[in-house]
Amino acid sequence: MIPHLANQYLCTGCLACVDSCGQAALTKKNGEDGHIYVCYDETLCVGCHRCEKICPAINGERYASNEINDSQAYVAYCTEETLYERSTSGGVFAALARHIISHGGYVCGVVMEDNTAHHIVTSKLEDIPRMQGSKYIQSDMSGIYKRIAQLLKEERKVLFCGMGCQAAGVCSFFKNNRNRQNLYVVDMICGGVPSSLLVKKFMENEKEYSSLVGFRNKGEYVLSCLNRNGNLVYLSNKRTLPLMGFFSDLTKRYSCGNCQFVGIERLSDMTIGDYWGSKIDRQESVAIVHSEKGKALLKELDDVKSYPIDWRFVNDNYRCVIGKSYNNRRLQRKIMPWLFSHLSYASLCGLYGCTFQNPFLTMIFVYNRVVSKIQRFFIQRRKKIIVNRLQQNQFNKKLSAMSNYNGGG
């Protein structure tokens, strides 16, 4: 019987199903929209349906919710300047990575090579800088699950860091692994992954740059590249296609437009992301711990300062709790593959708000801004409801704890 696989609207490209198949009936493919999907060969399939049970998009297991049971939010930042300076925000991931590697473990994180992103597994401290910084491209997870499985079999400690959907794939893949306690899963607050076509078109047409390096410099969203002389250049005053395409929310995966993997409470051990309410002269991170293992790991970091906060931080980072973008049905998303295969680079830049060369492109830009503001209005309303509920939940837990303490006295 042919297995039921996630379609293009549900598939997250985590590739857990591919590594789960012992017959190589599933392989990675790059879709016309520039996103990673899965190709199925029925001649190799033996009908074990393991892929269905592993796939976090269709196996029915809930990865995240906005109902608090055990999770606690902290503000954290790394005090080791070298790690901090190379990080996008507070440097918590870098501190976690160094801690795990220094204690004989392995880290699985994302690096940029040849203008693409992919996960690597390493035990080398010198690889940590490569894994630092935001990468607004979906990473290729090919073979990662098998590599982690081998390390767990050897009873090694492994730290995995990725998007919520990728972390969900890891949690599902290793749910019943007998050495699961050695696997630390950290996911990141994610705004959705834009199409790789954005970077591809940029590199094909911006000939003065040899490779793309990053998308942010701390709190500033700015594309950085190496020029032909090998010098690092920050394109601070340029509206670039990779960044503007990301901000437009019109090239992301369909699954990102209705993400199943957002929420305060998650199956991962820890969720990290930007903290925008910092009151000190330093970029900080949010670290939400979901398990005793995650809490213990955060406390073990000598070079990280942290303190608990309430859930109001969500006001500045709504993608932690809301995974709806409302753009999946818009024409610019539906015909995106056609646009990138038929329009000129200049037209694409105009279409995604990089340039305004004629009245038509200006009208499209204004239209997109209006639609975005309308959507944000509804998001703000929903966010307010969620934050109020989280605050009330937290208050009730404190009240219950005080009541139990007084009763016990």
GROMACS .gro file of C-alpha atoms in nm:
model
  409
    1MET     CA    1   0.000   0.000   0.000
    2ILE     CA    2   0.139   0.341  -0.101
    3PRO     CA    3   0.228   0.555   0.202
    4HIS     CA    4   0.046   0.880   0.268
    5LEU     CA    5   0.306   1.158   0.247
    6ALA     CA    6   0.275   1.526   0.334
    7ASN     CA    7   0.170   1.731   0.031
    8GLN     CA    8   0.330   2.063  -0.069
    9TYR     CA    9   0.103   2.253   0.170
   10LEU     CA   10   0.203   2.043   0.473
   11CYS     CA   11   0.558   1.932   0.394
   12THR     CA   12   0.822   2.127   0.589
   13GLY     CA   13   1.126   1.983   0.410
   14CYS     CA   14   1.268   1.846   0.737
   15LEU     CA   15   1.360   1.522   0.550
   16ALA     CA   16   1.296   1.300   0.852
   17CYS     CA   17   1.097   1.068   0.626
   18VAL     CA   18   1.392   1.034   0.386
   19ASP     CA   19   1.635   0.917   0.655
   20SER     CA   20   1.369   0.688   0.802
   21CYS     CA   21   1.336   0.490   0.478
   22GLY     CA   22   1.562   0.186   0.471
   23GLN     CA   23   1.487   0.120   0.103
   24ALA     CA   24   1.588   0.463  -0.035
   25ALA     CA   25   1.236   0.499  -0.176
   26LEU     CA   26   1.231   0.863  -0.066
   27THR     CA   27   1.478   1.124  -0.186
   28LYS     CA   28   1.517   1.500  -0.158
   29LYS     CA   29   1.415   1.719  -0.449
   30ASN     CA   30   1.420   2.093  -0.509
   31GLY     CA   31   1.080   2.225  -0.606
   32GLU     CA   32   1.008   2.485  -0.872
   33ASP     CA   33   0.934   2.734  -0.596
   34GLY     CA   34   1.288   2.698  -0.457
   35HIS     CA   35   1.190   2.489  -0.156
   36ILE     CA   36   1.295   2.140  -0.047
   37TYR     CA   37   1.044   1.858  -0.098
   38VAL     CA   38   1.044   1.478  -0.112
   39CYS     CA   39   1.031   1.251  -0.416
   40TYR     CA   40   0.876   0.901  -0.387
   41ASP     CA   41   0.977   0.592  -0.588
   42GLU     CA   42   0.704   0.330  -0.552
   43THR     CA   43   0.921   0.061  -0.713
   44LEU     CA   44   1.151   0.066  -0.409
   45CYS     CA   45   0.882   0.099  -0.142
   46VAL     CA   46   0.804  -0.210   0.071
   47GLY     CA   47   0.502  -0.054   0.241
   48CYS     CA   48   0.640  -0.033   0.596
   49HIS     CA   49   0.484   0.312   0.645
   50ARG     CA   50   0.764   0.419   0.878
   51CYS     CA   51   0.779   0.751   0.691
   52GLU     CA   52   0.418   0.826   0.787
   53LYS     CA   53   0.486   0.757   1.155
   54ILE     CA   54   0.799   0.977   1.153
   55CYS     CA   55   0.664   1.276   0.958
   56PRO     CA   56   0.578   1.547   1.216
   57ALA     CA   57   0.340   1.716   0.971
   58ILE     CA   58   0.099   1.421   0.938
   59ASN     CA   59   0.162   1.173   1.223
   60GLY     CA   60  -0.089   1.347   1.449
   61GLU     CA   61   0.153   1.421   1.733
   62ARG     CA   62   0.127   1.772   1.873
   63TYR     CA   63   0.466   1.942   1.889
   64ALA     CA   64   0.369   2.278   2.041
   65SER     CA   65   0.084   2.468   2.205
   66ASN     CA   66   0.014   2.791   2.390
   67GLU     CA   67  -0.096   2.609   2.706
   68ILE     CA   68   0.173   2.638   2.973
   69ASN     CA   69   0.256   2.331   3.177
   70ASP     CA   70   0.628   2.324   3.244
   71SER     CA   71   0.788   2.592   3.027
   72GLN     CA   72   0.966   2.895   3.172
   73ALA     CA   73   1.099   3.196   2.980
   74TYR     CA   74   1.435   3.359   3.052
   75VAL     CA   75   1.633   3.648   2.913
   76ALA     CA   76   1.992   3.537   2.854
   77TYR     CA   77   2.316   3.659   2.703
   78CYS     CA   78   2.668   3.526   2.668
   79THR     CA   79   2.937   3.704   2.869
   80GLU     CA   80   3.222   3.564   2.658
   81GLU     CA   81   3.285   3.851   2.415
   82THR     CA   82   3.418   3.645   2.123
   83LEU     CA   83   3.108   3.424   2.116
   84TYR     CA   84   2.876   3.719   2.177
   85GLU     CA   85   3.015   3.943   1.901
   86ARG     CA   86   2.976   3.675   1.634
   87SER     CA   87   2.617   3.599   1.732
   88THR     CA   88   2.302   3.758   1.592
   89SER     CA   89   2.157   3.831   1.935
   90GLY     CA   90   2.264   3.711   2.282
   91GLY     CA   91   2.497   3.427   2.186
   92VAL     CA   92   2.313   3.154   2.379
   93PHE     CA   93   2.345   2.895   2.102
   94ALA     CA   94   2.722   2.952   2.077
   95ALA     CA   95   2.756   2.906   2.453
   96LEU     CA   96   2.549   2.588   2.441
   97ALA     CA   97   2.757   2.455   2.153
   98ARG     CA   98   3.088   2.525   2.325
   99HIS     CA   99   2.965   2.363   2.647
  100ILE     CA  100   2.856   2.043   2.472
  101ILE     CA  101   3.174   2.012   2.262
  102SER     CA  102   3.398   2.092   2.560
  103HIS     CA  103   3.240   1.798   2.742
  104GLY     CA  104   3.306   1.551   2.462
  105GLY     CA  105   2.979   1.591   2.275
  106TYR     CA  106   2.871   1.687   1.923
  107VAL     CA  107   2.673   1.981   1.788
  108CYS     CA  108   2.440   1.982   1.489
  109GLY     CA  109   2.388   2.332   1.348
  110VAL     CA  110   2.360   2.525   1.021
  111VAL     CA  111   2.644   2.662   0.809
  112MET     CA  112   2.649   2.857   0.483
  113GLU     CA  113   2.853   2.714   0.196
  114ASP     CA  114   2.832   2.802  -0.173
  115ASN     CA  115   2.536   3.032  -0.100
  116THR     CA  116   2.330   2.748   0.043
  117ALA     CA  117   2.257   2.642   0.400
  118HIS     CA  118   2.291   2.294   0.538
  119HIS     CA  119   2.324   2.122   0.875
  120ILE     CA  120   2.654   1.974   0.985
  121VAL     CA  121   2.749   1.759   1.283
  122THR     CA  122   3.077   1.853   1.448
  123SER     CA  123   3.287   1.812   1.761
  124LYS     CA  124   3.526   2.094   1.667
  125LEU     CA  125   3.518   2.422   1.856
  126GLU     CA  126   3.645   2.604   1.548
  127ASP     CA  127   3.321   2.517   1.367
  128ILE     CA  128   3.105   2.716   1.611
  129PRO     CA  129   3.159   3.054   1.437
  130ARG     CA  130   3.037   2.899   1.111
  131MET     CA  131   2.713   2.797   1.282
  132GLN     CA  132   2.650   3.137   1.439
  133GLY     CA  133   2.432   3.409   1.290
  134SER     CA  134   2.089   3.410   1.123
  135LYS     CA  135   2.051   3.236   0.789
  136TYR     CA  136   1.726   3.318   0.617
  137ILE     CA  137   1.740   3.014   0.391
  138GLN     CA  138   1.607   2.669   0.470
  139SER     CA  139   1.889   2.432   0.557
  140ASP     CA  140   1.932   2.092   0.398
  141MET     CA  141   1.897   1.813   0.659
  142SER     CA  142   2.002   1.528   0.429
  143GLY     CA  143   2.166   1.245   0.625
  144ILE     CA  144   2.158   1.433   0.956
  145TYR     CA  145   1.922   1.193   1.132
  146LYS     CA  146   2.138   0.895   1.042
  147ARG     CA  147   2.449   1.072   1.168
  148ILE     CA  148   2.283   1.162   1.499
  149ALA     CA  149   2.155   0.803   1.532
  150GLN     CA  150   2.509   0.671   1.500
  151LEU     CA  151   2.639   0.910   1.767
  152LEU     CA  152   2.358   0.818   2.006
  153LYS     CA  153   2.437   0.451   1.949
  154GLU     CA  154   2.791   0.533   2.061
  155GLU     CA  155   2.636   0.700   2.369
  156ARG     CA  156   2.764   1.045   2.271
  157LYS     CA  157   2.587   1.364   2.374
  158VAL     CA  158   2.441   1.556   2.082
  159LEU     CA  159   2.302   1.910   2.069
  160PHE     CA  160   2.068   1.975   1.777
  161CYS     CA  161   1.962   2.327   1.682
  162GLY     CA  162   1.717   2.412   1.404
  163MET     CA  163   1.376   2.550   1.314
  164GLY     CA  164   1.066   2.426   1.496
  165CYS     CA  165   0.967   2.195   1.212
  166GLN     CA  166   1.318   2.049   1.194
  167ALA     CA  167   1.328   2.001   1.572
  168ALA     CA  168   0.988   1.831   1.547
  169GLY     CA  169   1.137   1.593   1.292
  170VAL     CA  170   1.426   1.516   1.527
  171CYS     CA  171   1.196   1.462   1.826
  172SER     CA  172   0.976   1.230   1.621
  173PHE     CA  173   1.267   1.037   1.468
  174PHE     CA  174   1.430   0.969   1.807
  175LYS     CA  175   1.118   0.945   2.020
  176ASN     CA  176   1.181   0.582   2.115
  177ASN     CA  177   1.560   0.582   2.094
  178ARG     CA  178   1.708   0.415   2.402
  179ASN     CA  179   1.974   0.688   2.430
  180ARG     CA  180   1.727   0.976   2.385
  181GLN     CA  181   1.849   1.131   2.713
  182ASN     CA  182   2.180   1.215   2.541
  183LEU     CA  183   2.005   1.423   2.274
  184TYR     CA  184   1.943   1.792   2.348
  185VAL     CA  185   1.696   1.953   2.108
  186VAL     CA  186   1.695   2.333   2.074
  187ASP     CA  187   1.464   2.508   1.830
  188MET     CA  188   1.451   2.871   1.727
  189ILE     CA  189   1.170   3.122   1.701
  190CYS     CA  190   1.116   3.129   1.327
  191GLY     CA  191   0.957   3.378   1.090
  192GLY     CA  192   0.928   3.121   0.812
  193VAL     CA  193   1.179   3.025   0.543
  194PRO     CA  194   1.189   3.223   0.215
  195SER     CA  195   1.254   3.064  -0.122
  196SER     CA  196   1.613   2.988  -0.220
  197LEU     CA  197   1.529   3.150  -0.555
  198LEU     CA  198   1.583   3.490  -0.390
  199VAL     CA  199   1.949   3.419  -0.318
  200LYS     CA  200   1.998   3.241  -0.650
  201LYS     CA  201   1.873   3.541  -0.852
  202PHE     CA  202   2.072   3.784  -0.638
  203MET     CA  203   2.401   3.598  -0.687
  204GLU     CA  204   2.340   3.551  -1.060
  205ASN     CA  205   2.289   3.923  -1.117
  206GLU     CA  206   2.500   4.103  -0.854
  207LYS     CA  207   2.831   4.008  -1.015
  208GLU     CA  208   3.049   4.218  -0.783
  209TYR     CA  209   2.989   3.967  -0.501
  210SER     CA  210   3.141   3.619  -0.489
  211SER     CA  211   2.937   3.473  -0.203
  212LEU     CA  212   2.671   3.554   0.051
  213VAL     CA  213   2.782   3.556   0.417
  214GLY     CA  214   2.489   3.662   0.635
  215PHE     CA  215   2.157   3.839   0.673
  216ARG     CA  216   2.196   4.028   1.000
  217ASN     CA  217   2.448   4.223   1.202
  218LYS     CA  218   2.311   4.198   1.557
  219GLY     CA  219   1.980   4.390   1.558
  220GLU     CA  220   2.029   4.532   1.209
  221TYR     CA  221   1.887   4.341   0.913
  222VAL     CA  222   2.157   4.383   0.650
  223LEU     CA  223   2.293   4.151   0.384
  224SER     CA  224   2.665   4.083   0.400
  225CYS     CA  225   2.871   3.943   0.114
  226LEU     CA  226   3.227   3.879   0.009
  227ASN     CA  227   3.328   4.088  -0.290
  228ARG     CA  228   3.554   3.963  -0.569
  229ASN     CA  229   3.861   4.067  -0.367
  230GLY     CA  230   3.752   3.856  -0.073
  231ASN     CA  231   3.656   4.154   0.145
  232LEU     CA  232   3.347   4.146   0.366
  233VAL     CA  233   3.090   4.406   0.258
  234TYR     CA  234   2.774   4.508   0.448
  235LEU     CA  235   2.504   4.627   0.209
  236SER     CA  236   2.355   4.863   0.469
  237ASN     CA  237   2.210   5.114   0.223
  238LYS     CA  238   2.077   4.866  -0.030
  239ARG     CA  239   1.733   4.705  -0.046
  240THR     CA  240   1.835   4.355  -0.150
  241LEU     CA  241   1.618   4.083  -0.302
  242PRO     CA  242   1.699   3.814  -0.039
  243LEU     CA  243   1.600   4.038   0.252
  244MET     CA  244   1.307   4.220   0.090
  245GLY     CA  245   1.174   3.890  -0.040
  246PHE     CA  246   1.191   3.754   0.314
  247PHE     CA  247   1.013   4.057   0.461
  248SER     CA  248   0.741   4.039   0.196
  249ASP     CA  249   0.630   3.698   0.330
  250LEU     CA  250   0.540   3.609  -0.030
  251THR     CA  251   0.800   3.343  -0.110
  252LYS     CA  252   0.789   3.122   0.199
  253ARG     CA  253   0.686   2.757   0.214
  254TYR     CA  254   0.314   2.697   0.219
  255SER     CA  255   0.363   2.514   0.550
  256CYS     CA  256   0.518   2.831   0.696
  257GLY     CA  257   0.195   3.017   0.623
  258ASN     CA  258   0.011   2.781   0.856
  259CYS     CA  259   0.288   2.658   1.086
  260GLN     CA  260   0.203   2.367   1.316
  261PHE     CA  261   0.519   2.409   1.524
  262VAL     CA  262   0.472   2.740   1.705
  263GLY     CA  263   0.376   2.778   2.069
  264ILE     CA  264   0.508   2.847   2.417
  265GLU     CA  265   0.509   2.480   2.522
  266ARG     CA  266   0.716   2.254   2.294
  267LEU     CA  267   0.861   1.905   2.280
  268SER     CA  268   1.212   2.049   2.243
  269ASP     CA  269   1.430   2.106   2.548
  270MET     CA  270   1.471   2.475   2.478
  271THR     CA  271   1.354   2.747   2.238
  272ILE     CA  272   1.578   3.045   2.167
  273GLY     CA  273   1.519   3.370   1.980
  274ASP     CA  274   1.562   3.746   1.983
  275TYR     CA  275   1.466   3.949   2.287
  276TRP     CA  276   1.371   4.300   2.180
  277GLY     CA  277   1.296   4.447   2.522
  278SER     CA  278   1.654   4.469   2.647
  279LYS     CA  279   1.722   4.737   2.908
  280ILE     CA  280   2.099   4.702   2.891
  281ASP     CA  281   2.349   4.803   2.626
  282ARG     CA  282   2.370   4.451   2.489
  283GLN     CA  283   2.166   4.235   2.253
  284GLU     CA  284   1.991   3.960   2.449
  285SER     CA  285   1.813   3.634   2.370
  286VAL     CA  286   1.494   3.473   2.489
  287ALA     CA  287   1.551   3.119   2.617
  288ILE     CA  288   1.235   2.922   2.692
  289VAL     CA  289   1.312   2.594   2.869
  290HIS     CA  290   1.060   2.314   2.828
  291SER     CA  291   1.220   2.028   3.019
  292GLU     CA  292   1.425   1.961   3.329
  293LYS     CA  293   1.708   1.865   3.097
  294GLY     CA  294   1.687   2.202   2.923
  295LYS     CA  295   1.673   2.390   3.253
  296ALA     CA  296   1.978   2.204   3.384
  297LEU     CA  297   2.170   2.273   3.063
  298LEU     CA  298   2.103   2.647   3.084
  299LYS     CA  299   2.220   2.655   3.446
  300GLU     CA  300   2.541   2.472   3.357
  301LEU     CA  301   2.655   2.757   3.129
  302ASP     CA  302   2.910   2.956   3.326
  303ASP     CA  303   2.944   3.214   3.049
  304VAL     CA  304   2.570   3.291   3.021
  305LYS     CA  305   2.374   3.524   3.245
  306SER     CA  306   1.999   3.461   3.261
  307TYR     CA  307   1.697   3.572   3.457
  308PRO     CA  308   1.329   3.471   3.436
  309ILE     CA  309   1.073   3.693   3.263
  310ASP     CA  310   0.698   3.684   3.212
  311TRP     CA  311   0.525   3.617   2.881
  312ARG     CA  312   0.490   3.980   2.774
  313PHE     CA  313   0.801   3.940   2.558
  314VAL     CA  314   0.566   3.777   2.306
  315ASN     CA  315   0.440   4.127   2.222
  316ASP     CA  316   0.770   4.188   2.041
  317ASN     CA  317   0.808   3.838   1.896
  318TYR     CA  318   0.464   3.712   1.796
  319ARG     CA  319   0.600   3.436   1.570
  320CYS     CA  320   0.674   3.245   1.889
  321VAL     CA  321   0.302   3.184   1.934
  322ILE     CA  322   0.134   3.262   1.599
  323GLY     CA  323   0.217   3.068   1.283
  324LYS     CA  324  -0.040   3.217   1.048
  325SER     CA  325   0.073   3.460   0.776
  326TYR     CA  326  -0.241   3.474   0.554
  327ASN     CA  327  -0.031   3.503   0.235
  328ASN     CA  328  -0.058   3.149   0.095
  329ARG     CA  329  -0.354   3.239  -0.124
  330ARG     CA  330  -0.212   3.558  -0.268
  331LEU     CA  331  -0.133   3.562  -0.639
  332GLN     CA  332   0.232   3.660  -0.590
  333ARG     CA  333   0.284   3.340  -0.390
  334LYS     CA  334   0.079   3.110  -0.612
  335ILE     CA  335   0.257   3.204  -0.934
  336MET     CA  336   0.599   3.262  -0.775
  337PRO     CA  337   0.775   2.985  -0.976
  338TRP     CA  338   0.646   3.143  -1.299
  339LEU     CA  339   0.755   3.491  -1.188
  340PHE     CA  340   1.111   3.378  -1.118
  341SER     CA  341   1.141   3.186  -1.443
  342HIS     CA  342   0.993   3.457  -1.671
  343LEU     CA  343   1.060   3.800  -1.521
  344SER     CA  344   1.384   3.995  -1.535
  345TYR     CA  345   1.592   4.053  -1.222
  346ALA     CA  346   1.493   4.420  -1.226
  347SER     CA  347   1.124   4.329  -1.238
  348LEU     CA  348   1.163   4.083  -0.951
  349CYS     CA  349   1.337   4.350  -0.744
  350GLY     CA  350   1.051   4.587  -0.814
  351LEU     CA  351   0.791   4.323  -0.738
  352TYR     CA  352   0.936   4.258  -0.392
  353GLY     CA  353   0.996   4.620  -0.298
  354CYS     CA  354   1.368   4.661  -0.367
  355THR     CA  355   1.326   4.932  -0.630
  356PHE     CA  356   1.051   5.161  -0.761
  357GLN     CA  357   1.133   5.212  -1.128
  358ASN     CA  358   0.783   5.284  -1.253
  359PRO     CA  359   0.433   5.368  -1.124
  360PHE     CA  360   0.313   5.009  -1.162
  361LEU     CA  361   0.581   4.872  -0.926
  362THR     CA  362   0.512   5.156  -0.684
  363MET     CA  363   0.143   5.063  -0.684
  364ILE     CA  364   0.229   4.700  -0.610
  365PHE     CA  365   0.453   4.809  -0.324
  366VAL     CA  366   0.179   5.028  -0.175
  367TYR     CA  367  -0.076   4.747  -0.219
  368ASN     CA  368   0.152   4.500  -0.038
  369ARG     CA  369   0.205   4.747   0.246
  370VAL     CA  370  -0.170   4.800   0.287
  371VAL     CA  371  -0.239   4.425   0.291
  372SER     CA  372   0.043   4.378   0.542
  373LYS     CA  373  -0.101   4.641   0.776
  374ILE     CA  374  -0.447   4.483   0.759
  375GLN     CA  375  -0.299   4.143   0.840
  376ARG     CA  376  -0.097   4.289   1.126
  377PHE     CA  377  -0.415   4.434   1.276
  378PHE     CA  378  -0.568   4.087   1.304
  379ILE     CA  379  -0.239   3.941   1.428
  380GLN     CA  380  -0.221   4.208   1.700
  381ARG     CA  381  -0.571   4.121   1.817
  382ARG     CA  382  -0.492   3.751   1.831
  383LYS     CA  383  -0.158   3.816   2.001
  384LYS     CA  384  -0.324   4.024   2.272
  385ILE     CA  385  -0.564   3.740   2.351
  386ILE     CA  386  -0.278   3.488   2.370
  387VAL     CA  387  -0.059   3.709   2.592
  388ASN     CA  388  -0.347   3.780   2.830
  389ARG     CA  389  -0.419   3.409   2.857
  390LEU     CA  390  -0.052   3.329   2.919
  391GLN     CA  391  -0.030   3.599   3.186
  392GLN     CA  392  -0.344   3.468   3.359
  393ASN     CA  393  -0.210   3.113   3.340
  394GLN     CA  394   0.116   3.222   3.499
  395PHE     CA  395  -0.067   3.414   3.773
  396ASN     CA  396  -0.288   3.112   3.850
  397LYS     CA  397   0.018   2.887   3.880
  398LYS     CA  398   0.182   3.128   4.126
  399LEU     CA  399  -0.141   3.152   4.327
  400SER     CA  400  -0.170   2.774   4.336
  401ALA     CA  401   0.192   2.737   4.447
  402MET     CA  402   0.142   2.990   4.728
  403SER     CA  403  -0.175   2.814   4.837
  404ASN     CA  404   0.000   2.476   4.847
  405TYR     CA  405   0.290   2.628   5.042
  406ASN     CA  406   0.061   2.786   5.303
  407GLY     CA  407  -0.144   2.471   5.330
  408GLY     CA  408   0.171   2.264   5.377
  409GLY     CA  409   0.290   2.494   5.658
   0.00000   0.00000   0.00000
